[in-house]
mmCIF file of C-alpha atoms in Angstrom:
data_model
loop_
_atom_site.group_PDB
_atom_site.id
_atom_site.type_symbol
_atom_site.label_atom_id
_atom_site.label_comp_id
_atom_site.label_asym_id
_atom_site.label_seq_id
_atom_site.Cartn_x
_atom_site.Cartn_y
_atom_site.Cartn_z
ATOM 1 C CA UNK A 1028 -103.148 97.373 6.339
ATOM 2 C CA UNK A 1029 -105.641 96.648 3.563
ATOM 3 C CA UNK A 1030 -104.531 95.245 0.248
ATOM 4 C CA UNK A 1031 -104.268 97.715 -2.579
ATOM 5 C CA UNK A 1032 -107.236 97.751 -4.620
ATOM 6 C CA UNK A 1033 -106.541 97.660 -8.479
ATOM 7 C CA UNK A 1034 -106.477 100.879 -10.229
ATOM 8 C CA UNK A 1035 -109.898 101.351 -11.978
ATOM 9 C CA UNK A 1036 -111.202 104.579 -13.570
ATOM 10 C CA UNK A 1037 -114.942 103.886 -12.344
ATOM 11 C CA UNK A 1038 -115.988 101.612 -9.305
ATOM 12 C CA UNK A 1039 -116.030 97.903 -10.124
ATOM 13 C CA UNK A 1040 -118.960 95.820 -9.424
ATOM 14 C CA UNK A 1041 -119.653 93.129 -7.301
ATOM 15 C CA UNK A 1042 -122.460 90.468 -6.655
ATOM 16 C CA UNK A 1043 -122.968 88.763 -3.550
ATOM 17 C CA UNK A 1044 -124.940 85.823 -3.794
ATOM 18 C CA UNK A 1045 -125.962 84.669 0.121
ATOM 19 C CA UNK A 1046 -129.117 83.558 1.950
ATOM 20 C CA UNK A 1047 -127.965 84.723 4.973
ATOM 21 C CA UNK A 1048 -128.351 88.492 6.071
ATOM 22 C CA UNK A 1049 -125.775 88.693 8.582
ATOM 23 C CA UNK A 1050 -123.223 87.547 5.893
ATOM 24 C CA UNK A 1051 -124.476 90.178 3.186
ATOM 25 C CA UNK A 1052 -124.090 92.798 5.726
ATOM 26 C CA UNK A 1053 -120.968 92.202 6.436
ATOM 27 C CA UNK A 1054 -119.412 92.112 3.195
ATOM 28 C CA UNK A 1055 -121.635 94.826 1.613
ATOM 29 C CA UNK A 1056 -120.190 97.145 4.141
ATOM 30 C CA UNK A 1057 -116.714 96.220 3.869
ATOM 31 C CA UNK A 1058 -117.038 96.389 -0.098
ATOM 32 C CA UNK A 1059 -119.139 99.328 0.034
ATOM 33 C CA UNK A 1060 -116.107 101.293 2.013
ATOM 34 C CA UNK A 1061 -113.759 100.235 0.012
ATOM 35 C CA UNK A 1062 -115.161 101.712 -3.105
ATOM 36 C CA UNK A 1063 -117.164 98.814 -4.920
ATOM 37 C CA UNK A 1064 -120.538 99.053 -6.285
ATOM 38 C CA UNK A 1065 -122.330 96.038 -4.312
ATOM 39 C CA UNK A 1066 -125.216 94.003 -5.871
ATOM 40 C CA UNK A 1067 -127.266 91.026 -3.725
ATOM 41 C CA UNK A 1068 -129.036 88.010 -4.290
ATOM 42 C CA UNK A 1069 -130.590 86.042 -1.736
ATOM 43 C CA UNK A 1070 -130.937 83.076 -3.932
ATOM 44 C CA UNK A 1071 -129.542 81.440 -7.639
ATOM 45 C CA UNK A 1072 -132.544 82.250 -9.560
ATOM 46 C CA UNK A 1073 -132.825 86.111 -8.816
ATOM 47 C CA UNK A 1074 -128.386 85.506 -8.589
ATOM 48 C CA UNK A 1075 -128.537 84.465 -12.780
ATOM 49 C CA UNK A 1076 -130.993 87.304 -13.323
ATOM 50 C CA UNK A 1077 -128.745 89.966 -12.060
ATOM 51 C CA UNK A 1078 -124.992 88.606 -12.981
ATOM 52 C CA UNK A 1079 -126.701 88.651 -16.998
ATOM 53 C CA UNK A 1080 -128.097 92.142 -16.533
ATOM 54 C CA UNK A 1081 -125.452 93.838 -14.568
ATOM 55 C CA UNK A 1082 -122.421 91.428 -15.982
ATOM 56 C CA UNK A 1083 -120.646 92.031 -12.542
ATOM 57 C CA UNK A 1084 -116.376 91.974 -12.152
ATOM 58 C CA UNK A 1085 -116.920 89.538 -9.583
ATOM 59 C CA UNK A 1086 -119.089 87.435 -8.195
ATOM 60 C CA UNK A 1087 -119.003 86.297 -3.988
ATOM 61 C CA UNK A 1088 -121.121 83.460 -3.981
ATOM 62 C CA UNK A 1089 -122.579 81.182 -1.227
ATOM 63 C CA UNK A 1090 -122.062 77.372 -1.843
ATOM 64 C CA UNK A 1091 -124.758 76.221 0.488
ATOM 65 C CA UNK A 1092 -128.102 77.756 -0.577
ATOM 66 C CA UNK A 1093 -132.065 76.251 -0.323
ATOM 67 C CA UNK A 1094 -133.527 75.462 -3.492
ATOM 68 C CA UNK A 1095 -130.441 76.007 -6.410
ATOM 69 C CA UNK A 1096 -127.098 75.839 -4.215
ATOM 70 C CA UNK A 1097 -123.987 77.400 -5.751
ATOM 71 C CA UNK A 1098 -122.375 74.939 -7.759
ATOM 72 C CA UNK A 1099 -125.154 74.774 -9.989
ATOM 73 C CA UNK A 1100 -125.046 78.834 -10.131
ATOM 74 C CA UNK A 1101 -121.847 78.746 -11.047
ATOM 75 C CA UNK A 1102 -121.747 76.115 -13.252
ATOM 76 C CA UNK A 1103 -124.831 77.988 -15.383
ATOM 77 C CA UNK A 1104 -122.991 81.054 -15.178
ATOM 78 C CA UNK A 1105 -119.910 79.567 -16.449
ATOM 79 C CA UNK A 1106 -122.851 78.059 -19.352
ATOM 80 C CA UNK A 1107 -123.855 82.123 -20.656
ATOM 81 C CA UNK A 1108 -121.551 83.599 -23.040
ATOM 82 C CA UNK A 1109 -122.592 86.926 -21.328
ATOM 83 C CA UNK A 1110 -121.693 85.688 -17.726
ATOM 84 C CA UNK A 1111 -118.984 83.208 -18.410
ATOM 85 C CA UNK A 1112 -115.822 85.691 -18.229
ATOM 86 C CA UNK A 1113 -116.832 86.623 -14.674
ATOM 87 C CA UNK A 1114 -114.299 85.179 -11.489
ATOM 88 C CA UNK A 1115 -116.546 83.802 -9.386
ATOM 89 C CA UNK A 1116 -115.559 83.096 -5.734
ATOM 90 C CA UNK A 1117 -117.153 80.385 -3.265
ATOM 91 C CA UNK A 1118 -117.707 80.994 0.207
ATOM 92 C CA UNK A 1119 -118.419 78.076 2.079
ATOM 93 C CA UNK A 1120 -118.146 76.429 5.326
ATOM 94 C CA UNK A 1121 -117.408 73.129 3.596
ATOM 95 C CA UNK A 1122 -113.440 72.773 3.772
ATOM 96 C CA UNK A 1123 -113.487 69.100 3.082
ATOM 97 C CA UNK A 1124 -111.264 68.009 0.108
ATOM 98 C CA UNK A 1125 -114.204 67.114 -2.237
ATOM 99 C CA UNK A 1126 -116.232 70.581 -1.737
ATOM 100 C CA UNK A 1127 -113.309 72.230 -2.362
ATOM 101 C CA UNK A 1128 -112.847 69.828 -5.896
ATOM 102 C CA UNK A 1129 -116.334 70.483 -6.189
ATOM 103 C CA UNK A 1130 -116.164 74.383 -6.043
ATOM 104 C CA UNK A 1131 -113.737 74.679 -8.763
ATOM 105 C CA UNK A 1132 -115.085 71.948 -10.992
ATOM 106 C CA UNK A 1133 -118.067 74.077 -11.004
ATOM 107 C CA UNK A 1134 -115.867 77.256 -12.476
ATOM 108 C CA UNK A 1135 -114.521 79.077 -9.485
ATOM 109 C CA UNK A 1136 -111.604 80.963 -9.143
ATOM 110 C CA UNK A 1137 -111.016 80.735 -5.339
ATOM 111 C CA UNK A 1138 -112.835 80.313 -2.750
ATOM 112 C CA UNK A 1139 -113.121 81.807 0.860
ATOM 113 C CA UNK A 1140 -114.431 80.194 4.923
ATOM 114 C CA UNK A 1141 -116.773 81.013 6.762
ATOM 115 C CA UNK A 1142 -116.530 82.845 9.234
ATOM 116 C CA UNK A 1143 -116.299 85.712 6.442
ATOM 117 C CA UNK A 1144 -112.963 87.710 7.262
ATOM 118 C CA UNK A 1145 -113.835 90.764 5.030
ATOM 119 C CA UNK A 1146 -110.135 91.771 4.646
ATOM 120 C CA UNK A 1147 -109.276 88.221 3.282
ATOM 121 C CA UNK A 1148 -112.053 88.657 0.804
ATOM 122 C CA UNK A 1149 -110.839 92.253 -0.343
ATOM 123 C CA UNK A 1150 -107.815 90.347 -1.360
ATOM 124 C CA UNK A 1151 -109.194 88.140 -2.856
ATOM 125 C CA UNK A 1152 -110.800 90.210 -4.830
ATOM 126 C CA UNK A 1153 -108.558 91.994 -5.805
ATOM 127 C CA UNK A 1154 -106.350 89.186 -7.107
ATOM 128 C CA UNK A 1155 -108.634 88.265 -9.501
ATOM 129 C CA UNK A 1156 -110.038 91.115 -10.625
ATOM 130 C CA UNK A 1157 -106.838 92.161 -11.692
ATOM 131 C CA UNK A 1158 -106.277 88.560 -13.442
ATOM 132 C CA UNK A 1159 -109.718 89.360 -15.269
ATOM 133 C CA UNK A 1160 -109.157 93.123 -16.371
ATOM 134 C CA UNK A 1161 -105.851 91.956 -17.920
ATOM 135 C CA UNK A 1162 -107.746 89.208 -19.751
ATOM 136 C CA UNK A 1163 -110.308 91.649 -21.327
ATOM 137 C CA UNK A 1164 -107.258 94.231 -22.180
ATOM 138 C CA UNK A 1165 -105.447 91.512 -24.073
ATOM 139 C CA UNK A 1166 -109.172 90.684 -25.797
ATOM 140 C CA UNK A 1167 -109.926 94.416 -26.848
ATOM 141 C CA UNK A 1168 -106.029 94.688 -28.015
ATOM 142 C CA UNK A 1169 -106.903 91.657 -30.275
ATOM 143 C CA UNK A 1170 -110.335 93.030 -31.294
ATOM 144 C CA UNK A 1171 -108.995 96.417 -32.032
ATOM 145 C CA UNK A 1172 -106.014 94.624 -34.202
ATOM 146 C CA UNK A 1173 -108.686 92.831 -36.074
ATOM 147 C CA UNK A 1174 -110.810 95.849 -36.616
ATOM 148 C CA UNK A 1175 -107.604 97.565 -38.368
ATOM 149 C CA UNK A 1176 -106.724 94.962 -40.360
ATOM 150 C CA UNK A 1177 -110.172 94.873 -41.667
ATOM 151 C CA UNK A 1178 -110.071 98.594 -42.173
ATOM 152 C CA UNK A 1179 -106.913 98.855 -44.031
ATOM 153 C CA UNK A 1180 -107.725 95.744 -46.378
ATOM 154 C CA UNK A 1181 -105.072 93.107 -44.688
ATOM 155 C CA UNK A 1182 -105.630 89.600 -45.265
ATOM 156 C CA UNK A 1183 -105.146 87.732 -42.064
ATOM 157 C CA UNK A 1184 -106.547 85.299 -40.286
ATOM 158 C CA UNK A 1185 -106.483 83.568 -36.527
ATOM 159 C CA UNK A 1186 -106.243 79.732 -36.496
ATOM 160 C CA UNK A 1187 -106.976 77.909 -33.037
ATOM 161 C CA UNK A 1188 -105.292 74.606 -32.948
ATOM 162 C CA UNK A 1189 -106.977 72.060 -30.620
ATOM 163 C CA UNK A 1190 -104.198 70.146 -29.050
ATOM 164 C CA UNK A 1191 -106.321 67.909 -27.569
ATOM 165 C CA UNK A 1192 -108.415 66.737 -30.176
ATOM 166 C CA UNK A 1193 -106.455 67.422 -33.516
ATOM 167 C CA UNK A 1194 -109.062 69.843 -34.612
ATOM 168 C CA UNK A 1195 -108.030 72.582 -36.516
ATOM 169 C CA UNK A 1196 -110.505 75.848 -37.603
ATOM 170 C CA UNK A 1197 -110.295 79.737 -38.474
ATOM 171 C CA UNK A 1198 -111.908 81.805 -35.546
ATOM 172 C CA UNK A 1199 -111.894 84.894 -37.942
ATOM 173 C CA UNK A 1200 -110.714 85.915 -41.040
ATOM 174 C CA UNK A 1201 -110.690 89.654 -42.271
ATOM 175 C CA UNK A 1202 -112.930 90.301 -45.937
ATOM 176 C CA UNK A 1203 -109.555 90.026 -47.692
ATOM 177 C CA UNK A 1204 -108.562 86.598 -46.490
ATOM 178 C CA UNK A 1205 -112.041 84.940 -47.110
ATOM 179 C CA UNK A 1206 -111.672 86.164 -50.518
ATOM 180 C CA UNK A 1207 -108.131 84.297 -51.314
ATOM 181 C CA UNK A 1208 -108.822 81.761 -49.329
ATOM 182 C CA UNK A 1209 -112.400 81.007 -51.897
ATOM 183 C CA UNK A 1210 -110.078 82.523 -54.999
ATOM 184 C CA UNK A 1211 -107.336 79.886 -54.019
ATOM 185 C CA UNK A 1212 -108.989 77.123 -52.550
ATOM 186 C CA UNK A 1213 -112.554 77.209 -53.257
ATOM 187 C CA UNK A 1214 -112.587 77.039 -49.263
ATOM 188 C CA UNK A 1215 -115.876 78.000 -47.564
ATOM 189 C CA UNK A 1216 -115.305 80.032 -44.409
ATOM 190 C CA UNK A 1217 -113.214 78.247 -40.857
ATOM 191 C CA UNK A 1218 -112.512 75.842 -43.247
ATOM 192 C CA UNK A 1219 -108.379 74.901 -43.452
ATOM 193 C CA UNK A 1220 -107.621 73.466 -46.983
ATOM 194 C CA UNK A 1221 -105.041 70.518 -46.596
ATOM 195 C CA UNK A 1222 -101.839 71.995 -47.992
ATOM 196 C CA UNK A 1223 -102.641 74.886 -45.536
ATOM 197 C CA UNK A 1224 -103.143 72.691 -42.435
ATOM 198 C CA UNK A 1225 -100.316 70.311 -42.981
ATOM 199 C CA UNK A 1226 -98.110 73.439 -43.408
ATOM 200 C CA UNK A 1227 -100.048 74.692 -39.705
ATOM 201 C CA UNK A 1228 -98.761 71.949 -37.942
ATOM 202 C CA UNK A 1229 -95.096 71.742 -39.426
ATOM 203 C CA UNK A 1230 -94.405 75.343 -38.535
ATOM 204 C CA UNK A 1231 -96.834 76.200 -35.428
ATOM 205 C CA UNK A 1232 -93.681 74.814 -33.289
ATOM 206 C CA UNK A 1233 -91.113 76.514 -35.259
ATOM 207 C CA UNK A 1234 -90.345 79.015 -31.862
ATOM 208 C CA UNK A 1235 -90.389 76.308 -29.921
ATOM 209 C CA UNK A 1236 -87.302 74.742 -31.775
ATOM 210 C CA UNK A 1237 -85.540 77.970 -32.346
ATOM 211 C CA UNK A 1238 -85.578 78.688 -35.625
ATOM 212 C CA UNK A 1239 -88.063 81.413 -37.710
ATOM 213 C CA UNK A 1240 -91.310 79.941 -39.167
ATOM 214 C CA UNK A 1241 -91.161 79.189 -42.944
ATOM 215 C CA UNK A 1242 -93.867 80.769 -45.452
ATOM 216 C CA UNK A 1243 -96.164 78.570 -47.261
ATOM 217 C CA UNK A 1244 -96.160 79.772 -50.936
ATOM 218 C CA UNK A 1245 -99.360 78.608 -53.520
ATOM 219 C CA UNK A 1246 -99.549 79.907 -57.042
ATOM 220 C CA UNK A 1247 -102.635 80.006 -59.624
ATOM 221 C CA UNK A 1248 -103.362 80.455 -62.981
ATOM 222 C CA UNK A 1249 -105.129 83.606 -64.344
ATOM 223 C CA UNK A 1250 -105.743 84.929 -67.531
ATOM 224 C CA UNK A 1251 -103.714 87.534 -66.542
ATOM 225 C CA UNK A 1252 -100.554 85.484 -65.524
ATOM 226 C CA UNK A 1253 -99.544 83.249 -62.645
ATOM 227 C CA UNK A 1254 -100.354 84.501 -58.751
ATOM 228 C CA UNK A 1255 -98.835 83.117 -55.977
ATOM 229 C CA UNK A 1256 -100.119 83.775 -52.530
ATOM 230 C CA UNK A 1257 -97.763 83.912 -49.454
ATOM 231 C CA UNK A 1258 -98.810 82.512 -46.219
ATOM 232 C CA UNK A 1259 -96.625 83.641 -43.208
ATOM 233 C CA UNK A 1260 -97.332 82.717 -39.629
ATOM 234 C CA UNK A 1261 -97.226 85.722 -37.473
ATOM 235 C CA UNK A 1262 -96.927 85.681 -33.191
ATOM 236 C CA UNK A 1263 -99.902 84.466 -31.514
ATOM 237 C CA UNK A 1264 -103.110 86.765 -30.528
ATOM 238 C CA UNK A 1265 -104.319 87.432 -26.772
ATOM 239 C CA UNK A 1266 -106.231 84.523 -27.170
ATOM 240 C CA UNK A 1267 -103.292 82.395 -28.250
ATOM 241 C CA UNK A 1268 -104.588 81.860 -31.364
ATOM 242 C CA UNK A 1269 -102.001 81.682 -34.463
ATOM 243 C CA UNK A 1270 -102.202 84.290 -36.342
ATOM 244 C CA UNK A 1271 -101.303 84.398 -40.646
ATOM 245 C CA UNK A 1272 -100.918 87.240 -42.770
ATOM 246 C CA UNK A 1273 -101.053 86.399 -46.339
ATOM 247 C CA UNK A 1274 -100.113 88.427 -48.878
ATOM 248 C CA UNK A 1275 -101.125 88.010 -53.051
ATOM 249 C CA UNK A 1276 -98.218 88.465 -55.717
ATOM 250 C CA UNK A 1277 -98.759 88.659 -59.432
ATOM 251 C CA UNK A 1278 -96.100 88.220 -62.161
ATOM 252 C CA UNK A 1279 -96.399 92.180 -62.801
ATOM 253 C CA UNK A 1280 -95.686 93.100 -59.008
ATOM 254 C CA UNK A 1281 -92.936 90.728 -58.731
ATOM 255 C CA UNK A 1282 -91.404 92.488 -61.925
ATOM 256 C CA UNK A 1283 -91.797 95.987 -60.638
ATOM 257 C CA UNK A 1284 -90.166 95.340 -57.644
ATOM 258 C CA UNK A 1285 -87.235 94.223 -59.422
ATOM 259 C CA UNK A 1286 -87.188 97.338 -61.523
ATOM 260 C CA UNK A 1287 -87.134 99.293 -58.025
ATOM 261 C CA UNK A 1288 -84.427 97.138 -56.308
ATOM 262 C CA UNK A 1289 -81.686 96.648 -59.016
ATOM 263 C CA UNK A 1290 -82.330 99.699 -61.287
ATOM 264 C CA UNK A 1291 -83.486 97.942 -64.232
ATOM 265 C CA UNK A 1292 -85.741 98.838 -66.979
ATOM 266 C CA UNK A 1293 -88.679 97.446 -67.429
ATOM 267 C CA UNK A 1294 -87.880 94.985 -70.208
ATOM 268 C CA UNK A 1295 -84.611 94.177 -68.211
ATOM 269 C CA UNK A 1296 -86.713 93.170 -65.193
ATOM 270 C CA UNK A 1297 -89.241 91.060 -67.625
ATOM 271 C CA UNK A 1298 -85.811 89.376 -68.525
ATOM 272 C CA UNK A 1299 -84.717 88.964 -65.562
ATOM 273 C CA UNK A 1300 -88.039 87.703 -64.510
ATOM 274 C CA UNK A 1301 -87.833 84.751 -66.489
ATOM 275 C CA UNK A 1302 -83.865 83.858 -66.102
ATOM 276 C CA UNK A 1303 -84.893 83.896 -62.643
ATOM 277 C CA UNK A 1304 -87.869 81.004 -63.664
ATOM 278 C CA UNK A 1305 -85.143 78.896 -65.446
ATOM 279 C CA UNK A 1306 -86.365 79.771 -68.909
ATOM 280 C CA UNK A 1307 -83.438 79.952 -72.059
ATOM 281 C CA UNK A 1308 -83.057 82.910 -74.124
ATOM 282 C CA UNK A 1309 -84.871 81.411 -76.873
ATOM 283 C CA UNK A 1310 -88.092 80.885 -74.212
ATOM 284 C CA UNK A 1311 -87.776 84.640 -73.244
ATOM 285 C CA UNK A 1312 -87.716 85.901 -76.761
ATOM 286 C CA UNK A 1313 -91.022 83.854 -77.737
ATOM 287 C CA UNK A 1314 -92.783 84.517 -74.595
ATOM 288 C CA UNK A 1315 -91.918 88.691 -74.961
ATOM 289 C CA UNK A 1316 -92.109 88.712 -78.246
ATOM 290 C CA UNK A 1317 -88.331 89.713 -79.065
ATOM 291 C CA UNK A 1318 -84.857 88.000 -80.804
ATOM 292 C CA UNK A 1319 -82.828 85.707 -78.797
ATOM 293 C CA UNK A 1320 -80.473 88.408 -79.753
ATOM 294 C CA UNK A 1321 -82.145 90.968 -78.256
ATOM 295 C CA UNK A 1322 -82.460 89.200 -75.227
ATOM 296 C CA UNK A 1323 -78.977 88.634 -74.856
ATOM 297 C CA UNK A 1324 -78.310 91.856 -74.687
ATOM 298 C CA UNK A 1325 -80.700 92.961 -72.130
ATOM 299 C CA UNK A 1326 -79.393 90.374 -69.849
ATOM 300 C CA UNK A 1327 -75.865 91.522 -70.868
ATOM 301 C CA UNK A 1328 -76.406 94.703 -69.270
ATOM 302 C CA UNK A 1329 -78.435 93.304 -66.558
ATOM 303 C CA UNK A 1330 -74.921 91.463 -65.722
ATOM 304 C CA UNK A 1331 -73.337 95.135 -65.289
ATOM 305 C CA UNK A 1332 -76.105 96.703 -63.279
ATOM 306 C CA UNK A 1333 -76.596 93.571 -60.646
ATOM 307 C CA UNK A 1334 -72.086 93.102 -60.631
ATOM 308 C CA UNK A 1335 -72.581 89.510 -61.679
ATOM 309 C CA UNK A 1336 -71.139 87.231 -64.748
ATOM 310 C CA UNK A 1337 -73.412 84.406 -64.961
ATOM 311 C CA UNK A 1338 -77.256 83.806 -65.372
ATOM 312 C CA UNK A 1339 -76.792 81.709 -62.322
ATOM 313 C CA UNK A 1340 -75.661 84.534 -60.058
ATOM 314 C CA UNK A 1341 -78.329 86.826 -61.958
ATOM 315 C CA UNK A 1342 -80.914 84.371 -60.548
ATOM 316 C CA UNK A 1343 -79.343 83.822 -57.134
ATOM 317 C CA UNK A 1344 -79.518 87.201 -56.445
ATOM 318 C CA UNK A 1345 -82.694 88.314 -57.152
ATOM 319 C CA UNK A 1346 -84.475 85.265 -55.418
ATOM 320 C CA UNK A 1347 -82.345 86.258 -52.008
ATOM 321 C CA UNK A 1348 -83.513 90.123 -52.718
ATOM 322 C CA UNK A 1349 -87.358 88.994 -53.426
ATOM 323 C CA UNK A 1350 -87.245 86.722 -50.573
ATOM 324 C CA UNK A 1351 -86.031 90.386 -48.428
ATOM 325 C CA UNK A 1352 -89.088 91.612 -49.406
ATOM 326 C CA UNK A 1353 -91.551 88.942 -48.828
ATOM 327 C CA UNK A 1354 -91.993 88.340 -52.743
ATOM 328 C CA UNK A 1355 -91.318 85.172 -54.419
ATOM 329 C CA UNK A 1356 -91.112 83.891 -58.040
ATOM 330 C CA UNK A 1357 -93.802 81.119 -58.748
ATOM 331 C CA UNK A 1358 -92.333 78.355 -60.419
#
């Protein structure tokens, strides 16, 4: 029985890449039946020239060749950003340990003997086609993410952390999160300031210990007030990069949110605002303009709205509610 191909909309391609015209007979029939579009080259030159124009599923290619043999095909293929992506499969009558090594080092997938056994290689293909289609979903998922985050004005970026040299960069950042990131840091783009990337490497292996990442909080001074932005590390994108959402909050957004979750009026939430930033009644009345008297009140009926007797439990409670809803109070 043959093996199932994988379920495509339009015929895949392949490329066969042999010198011999008994071999690309064989398989271009075989293919050809079972529904693949079939491309051939008859040597690496003309084999380059068609895998970059045609950008192939998969490519059947002949280790021993005159003139430029397979491994170096493969290993310039594997060199193109165009052609790179593509499974490439050796055939080869070498089965000695060190072709084999060879054949893989160079960027295959798998490789097939000679004699061809067509069925063998329909499974084959068909392995790894699969493997590569579901590689290029998870790819368009991420660039389609990206593309709506963009659109809708999110700041996020991806961070790739090399584990085997240290190195640290952003692979993309959406207009929003270049922005904060030069408003913030001064940073020029891929660049990771230091409080950023020492926060990176603490939390990247939060899941792996079980417990929830923590967010990375940095405030700055405007003329308008203090702003804090909120760095939190999100799950990791098809191309297992980290991904970070960060999100800006002012002194004003902070207070309105209060007004929405406990009820208050707006001078009630500015109170509470500032109880919540450790300042004494005398601070709140200078910095709002009012008596201490005045503010004593407020936060008097601020007690009876939030069920709570002490300034303490006032502040307690809104920094648990804020921290709910991803706000925070700079310090």
């Amino acid at each position: 029985m043959n093996e199932p191909l994988p379920d495509r909309s339009e015929s895949a391609v392949v490329l066969i890449v042999d010198d011999v015209p008994d071999n690309l007979s064989v398989l271009h029939d075989a293919l050809d039946e079972a529904g693949y579009t079939v491309l051939v080259a008859t040597n690496g030159d003309s084999a380059l020239q068609r895998a970059v124009q045609a950008q192939p599923d998969v490519v059947l290619l002949d280790a021993v060749m005159p003139g430029m043999d397979g491994f170096e095909v493969a290993r310039r293929l594997k060199a193109h950003p165009v052609t790179a992506p593509i499974p490439i499969i050796f055939m080869t009558g070498l089965t000695e340990t060190e072709h084999v090594v060879a054949a893989f080092a160079a960027g295959g997938v798998d490789y097939v003997t000679k004699p061809i056994r067509a069925q063998e290689v329909l499974a084959r293909i068909s392995v790894h086609m699969r493997g590569a289609r579901e590689r290029l979903h998870q790819k368009q998922q991420a660039t389609q993410a990206r593309n709506a985050l963009d659109a809708f004005g999110h700041a996020t970026m991806a961070i790739r952390l090399d584990d085997a040299t240290g190195a640290v960069r952003a692979v993309w950042q959406t207009p929003l999160a270049r922005q904060l990131m030069h408003d913030y840091f001064a940073a020029p783009p891929a660049q990771i300031p230091p409080p950023v990337l020492d926060w990176l490497r603490a939390e990247s292996s939060a899941a792996g210990d079980g417990r929830e990442p923590r967010p990375l909080s940095v405030n700055r001074q405007t003329e308008a007030g203090t702003r804090q932005l909120v760095f939190a590390l999100q799950q990791r994108t098809g191309d297992d990069d980290l991904l970070i959402v960060m999100r800006e909050v002012s002194d004003a957004a902070v207070v309105e949110a209060m007004v929405q979750a406990f009820k208050l009026t707006l001078r009630e939430a500015e109170v509470l605002y500032w109880v919540a930033k450790g300042k004494t009644n005398r601070d709140i009345g200078d910095i709002l303009g009012s008596s201490t008297a005045t503010v004593k009140k407020h936060l008097e009926r601020v007690y009876v709205k939030l069920g709570v007797e002490t300034r303490t439990a006032a502040a307690n409670l809104v920094m648990g509610r804020l921290r709910q809803l991803n706000l925070g109070v700079a310090a």
